Amino acid sequence: MTITFITGANKGLGRETARRLIECGHTVLIGARDREHGEEAAAALGARYVPIDVTDDASVAAAAANVAGHEGRIDVLINNAGVHGPVGDPGDLTAADARAVLDVNVIGVVRTTTAFLPLLRRSDDPVIVNVSSGMGSLALTHDPGRPESHVIAPLYTSSKAALTMLTTQYAKGLKGIRVNAADPGYTATDLNGHSGPQTVTEGTDAIVALATEEPGAGTGRFVSRHGEIAWS
C-alpha cells in the first residue's frame, strides 16, 4: 500500500489530489494547519488527518513524528501548501510580504522535505512531488499568448521560480528519490478567487500522474497535464 502525505490538503488542489489518490488505492495523510477543516476533509475522504503548519519548525517535526509513530514510513510526499501574496504594483511590497510568501512556498518545502526524508528513505520507491506553477516560468510569463503573462504577482511568481530550481537541486542531490515538479495550470481555487478555467480535477492531473508513476520513472522533471515542459 502506497502511503502519501499531502500538505495543504484540506481544500482545493490538495483535497482533490487526496481524493483521487485514495481512489487509486493510496493510504493518504491529510496535512493541514486548520484542524477543523483538516479533520472534516479526512473524514469525508477516508484519510487520516495530521496537523502541520509548514511555517513552524516544531509543527513540522511533530507531524513527521506523528507519521513515524503511526505509519512508520511514507512513499510519496506532495508539497502542495501554498499562498499567493499581493497582486499588482510591486512598489507597494514590503519585506514582511516577502517573508510570508517565501516562508510557505519555498522555506516550507525545505522544512517539510527535511523532516520527512527519514520516512521517505524507508520506502522502496520514494517520491517527492512539488506543486509549482507555470507562473514561475520565464518563458510562459513572457509569452503574450499565455495567461501567465498577464498577471502581476511578484512574490508568488518568484517563489515558484525558486521552487522549480529547488526541485532540480533535490533531484540531483537526493539519490534514490524521485523529485519532480507539477504545474497544475490555471485552475479555479481559493488562491485565485476561483477565476481559473480548469476544474480542480484537471488541475490535479499532473500531480496525480507524478504520484502514481511506476518505479524507475524520471526525476528532475517539470510536468503539466499536457506532458513534460521545459525548465525555463
Coordinates of C-alpha atoms in Angstrom, one line a residue, residues 8-210:
G8 CA -2.3 21.9 2.4
A9 CA -4.7 19.1 1.7
N10 CA -7.9 20.3 3.4
K11 CA -9.1 22.2 0.3
G12 CA -8.5 23.0 -3.4
L13 CA -5.8 21.1 -5.3
G14 CA -4.6 19.3 -2.2
R15 CA -8.0 17.9 -1.3
E16 CA -8.8 16.8 -4.8
T17 CA -5.3 15.1 -5.1
A18 CA -6.1 13.3 -1.9
R19 CA -9.5 12.1 -3.2
R20 CA -8.0 10.9 -6.4
L21 CA -5.1 9.1 -4.8
I22 CA -7.4 7.3 -2.4
E23 CA -9.4 6.1 -5.4
C24 CA -6.1 4.8 -6.8
G25 CA -5.6 2.8 -3.6
H26 CA -3.2 5.1 -1.7
T27 CA -3.3 5.5 2.0
V28 CA -3.5 9.3 2.3
L29 CA -2.5 11.5 5.1
I30 CA -4.1 14.9 5.0
G31 CA -1.7 17.5 6.2
A32 CA -3.3 20.9 7.1
R33 CA -2.8 23.8 9.6
D34 CA -6.5 24.2 10.3
R35 CA -7.6 21.3 12.5
E36 CA -11.4 21.7 11.9
H37 CA -11.1 21.7 8.1
G38 CA -8.4 19.1 8.1
E39 CA -10.4 16.7 10.2
E40 CA -13.5 17.3 8.0
A41 CA -11.6 16.6 4.8
A42 CA -10.1 13.5 6.2
A43 CA -13.4 12.2 7.5
A44 CA -15.1 12.9 4.1
L45 CA -12.4 11.3 2.0
G46 CA -11.4 8.3 4.2
A47 CA -8.0 9.7 5.1
R48 CA -6.1 10.4 8.3
Y49 CA -5.6 14.0 9.4
V50 CA -2.1 15.1 10.6
P51 CA -1.7 18.7 11.9
I52 CA 1.1 20.6 10.2
D53 CA 2.0 24.3 9.8
V54 CA 4.8 24.3 7.2
T55 CA 6.0 27.7 8.5
D56 CA 6.7 26.3 12.0
D57 CA 9.7 24.0 12.7
A58 CA 8.1 22.4 15.8
S59 CA 4.8 21.7 14.0
V60 CA 6.6 20.1 11.0
A61 CA 8.8 18.0 13.4
A62 CA 5.6 16.9 15.3
A63 CA 3.9 15.9 12.0
A64 CA 6.8 13.8 11.0
A65 CA 6.9 12.2 14.5
N66 CA 3.2 11.6 14.2
V67 CA 3.6 9.7 10.9
A68 CA 6.6 7.8 12.2
G69 CA 4.6 6.6 15.2
H70 CA 1.5 5.6 13.1
E71 CA 2.6 4.5 9.6
G72 CA 6.3 4.2 10.1
R73 CA 7.1 5.5 6.6
I74 CA 5.8 7.4 3.6
D75 CA 6.2 6.6 -0.1
V76 CA 5.1 9.9 -1.6
L77 CA 5.5 13.4 -0.2
I78 CA 3.4 16.1 -2.0
N79 CA 4.5 19.6 -1.1
N80 CA 1.2 21.3 -2.0
A81 CA 0.7 24.0 0.6
G82 CA 1.0 27.5 -0.9
V83 CA -0.1 31.1 -0.6
H84 CA -0.5 33.7 -3.3
G85 CA 0.5 37.0 -1.7
P86 CA 0.0 40.6 -3.1
V87 CA -1.1 41.2 -6.7
G88 CA -0.3 44.4 -8.6
D89 CA 2.1 47.3 -8.1
P90 CA 5.4 45.8 -6.9
G91 CA 6.3 49.2 -5.5
D92 CA 3.9 48.5 -2.6
L93 CA 5.7 45.3 -1.5
T94 CA 7.2 45.0 2.0
A95 CA 9.8 42.7 3.4
A96 CA 7.0 41.2 5.6
D97 CA 5.0 40.4 2.5
A98 CA 8.0 38.6 1.0
R99 CA 8.7 36.6 4.2
A100 CA 5.1 35.5 4.4
V101 CA 5.0 34.1 0.9
L102 CA 8.5 32.6 0.8
D103 CA 8.1 31.0 4.2
V104 CA 5.2 28.9 2.9
N105 CA 6.1 28.4 -0.8
V106 CA 9.8 27.8 -0.5
I107 CA 11.1 27.5 3.0
G108 CA 8.1 25.5 4.0
V109 CA 9.0 22.9 1.3
V110 CA 12.5 22.8 2.7
R111 CA 11.3 22.3 6.3
T112 CA 8.8 19.6 5.3
T113 CA 11.1 17.7 3.0
T114 CA 14.0 17.6 5.5
A115 CA 11.7 16.4 8.3
F116 CA 10.1 13.7 6.2
L117 CA 13.3 12.4 4.4
P118 CA 13.9 9.7 7.1
L119 CA 10.3 8.4 6.5
L120 CA 10.8 8.5 2.7
R121 CA 14.0 6.6 2.9
R122 CA 12.1 3.7 4.5
S123 CA 10.2 3.3 1.2
D124 CA 11.1 1.0 -1.6
D125 CA 10.2 3.7 -4.2
P126 CA 10.3 7.2 -2.6
V127 CA 8.8 10.1 -4.5
I128 CA 8.5 13.8 -3.8
V129 CA 6.1 16.0 -5.9
N130 CA 6.5 19.8 -5.5
V131 CA 3.4 21.7 -6.7
S132 CA 5.0 24.5 -8.6
S133 CA 3.4 26.7 -11.3
G134 CA 3.9 28.0 -14.8
M135 CA 3.8 31.4 -13.2
G136 CA 7.4 30.8 -12.2
S137 CA 8.5 30.2 -15.8
L138 CA 10.4 32.9 -17.6
A139 CA 9.1 31.6 -20.9
L140 CA 5.5 31.4 -20.0
T141 CA 5.3 34.7 -18.2
H142 CA 6.8 36.4 -21.3
D143 CA 4.5 34.7 -23.8
P144 CA 1.6 37.1 -24.6
G145 CA -0.5 34.1 -25.7
R146 CA -0.3 32.6 -22.2
P147 CA -2.5 33.7 -19.3
E148 CA 0.6 33.6 -17.0
S149 CA 2.0 36.7 -18.9
H150 CA -1.0 38.9 -17.9
V151 CA -0.7 38.6 -14.1
I152 CA 1.5 40.7 -11.8
A153 CA 2.1 38.7 -8.7
P154 CA 5.7 39.3 -7.9
L155 CA 6.1 37.2 -4.8
Y156 CA 4.1 34.2 -6.0
T157 CA 5.9 34.1 -9.3
S158 CA 9.3 34.5 -7.7
S159 CA 8.6 31.8 -5.1
K160 CA 7.5 29.3 -7.8
A161 CA 10.6 30.0 -9.8
A162 CA 12.7 29.3 -6.7
L163 CA 10.7 26.1 -6.1
T164 CA 11.3 24.8 -9.6
M165 CA 15.1 25.3 -9.1
L166 CA 14.9 23.8 -5.7
T167 CA 13.3 20.7 -7.3
T168 CA 16.1 20.3 -9.8
Q169 CA 18.7 20.5 -6.9
Y170 CA 16.8 17.9 -4.8
A171 CA 16.6 15.7 -7.9
K172 CA 20.4 15.9 -8.4
G173 CA 21.3 15.6 -4.7
L174 CA 18.8 13.1 -3.2
K175 CA 20.0 9.8 -4.5
G176 CA 17.4 7.1 -4.8
I177 CA 14.4 9.6 -4.5
R178 CA 12.4 10.8 -7.5
V179 CA 11.8 14.5 -7.2
N180 CA 9.6 16.3 -9.7
A181 CA 7.5 19.4 -10.0
A182 CA 4.0 19.7 -11.2
D183 CA 2.4 22.7 -12.9
P184 CA -1.4 22.5 -12.2
G185 CA -2.2 25.2 -14.8
Y186 CA -4.8 28.0 -14.3
T187 CA -7.3 26.2 -12.0
A188 CA -10.3 27.5 -10.2
T189 CA -9.3 27.6 -6.5
D190 CA -9.4 29.9 -3.5
L191 CA -5.9 31.0 -4.4
N192 CA -7.2 32.9 -7.5
G193 CA -10.8 33.6 -6.4
H194 CA -12.0 30.6 -8.5
S195 CA -11.2 32.5 -11.7
G196 CA -9.3 29.7 -13.4
P197 CA -10.9 27.9 -16.3
Q198 CA -9.8 24.5 -15.2
T199 CA -11.5 22.3 -12.7
V200 CA -9.6 21.0 -9.7
T201 CA -9.7 17.6 -11.2
E202 CA -8.0 18.9 -14.3
G203 CA -5.6 20.9 -12.1
T204 CA -4.5 17.8 -10.3
D205 CA -3.8 15.6 -13.4
A206 CA -0.1 16.3 -13.3
I207 CA 0.2 15.9 -9.5
V208 CA -1.6 12.5 -9.6
A209 CA 0.4 11.3 -12.6
L210 CA 3.7 12.0 -10.8

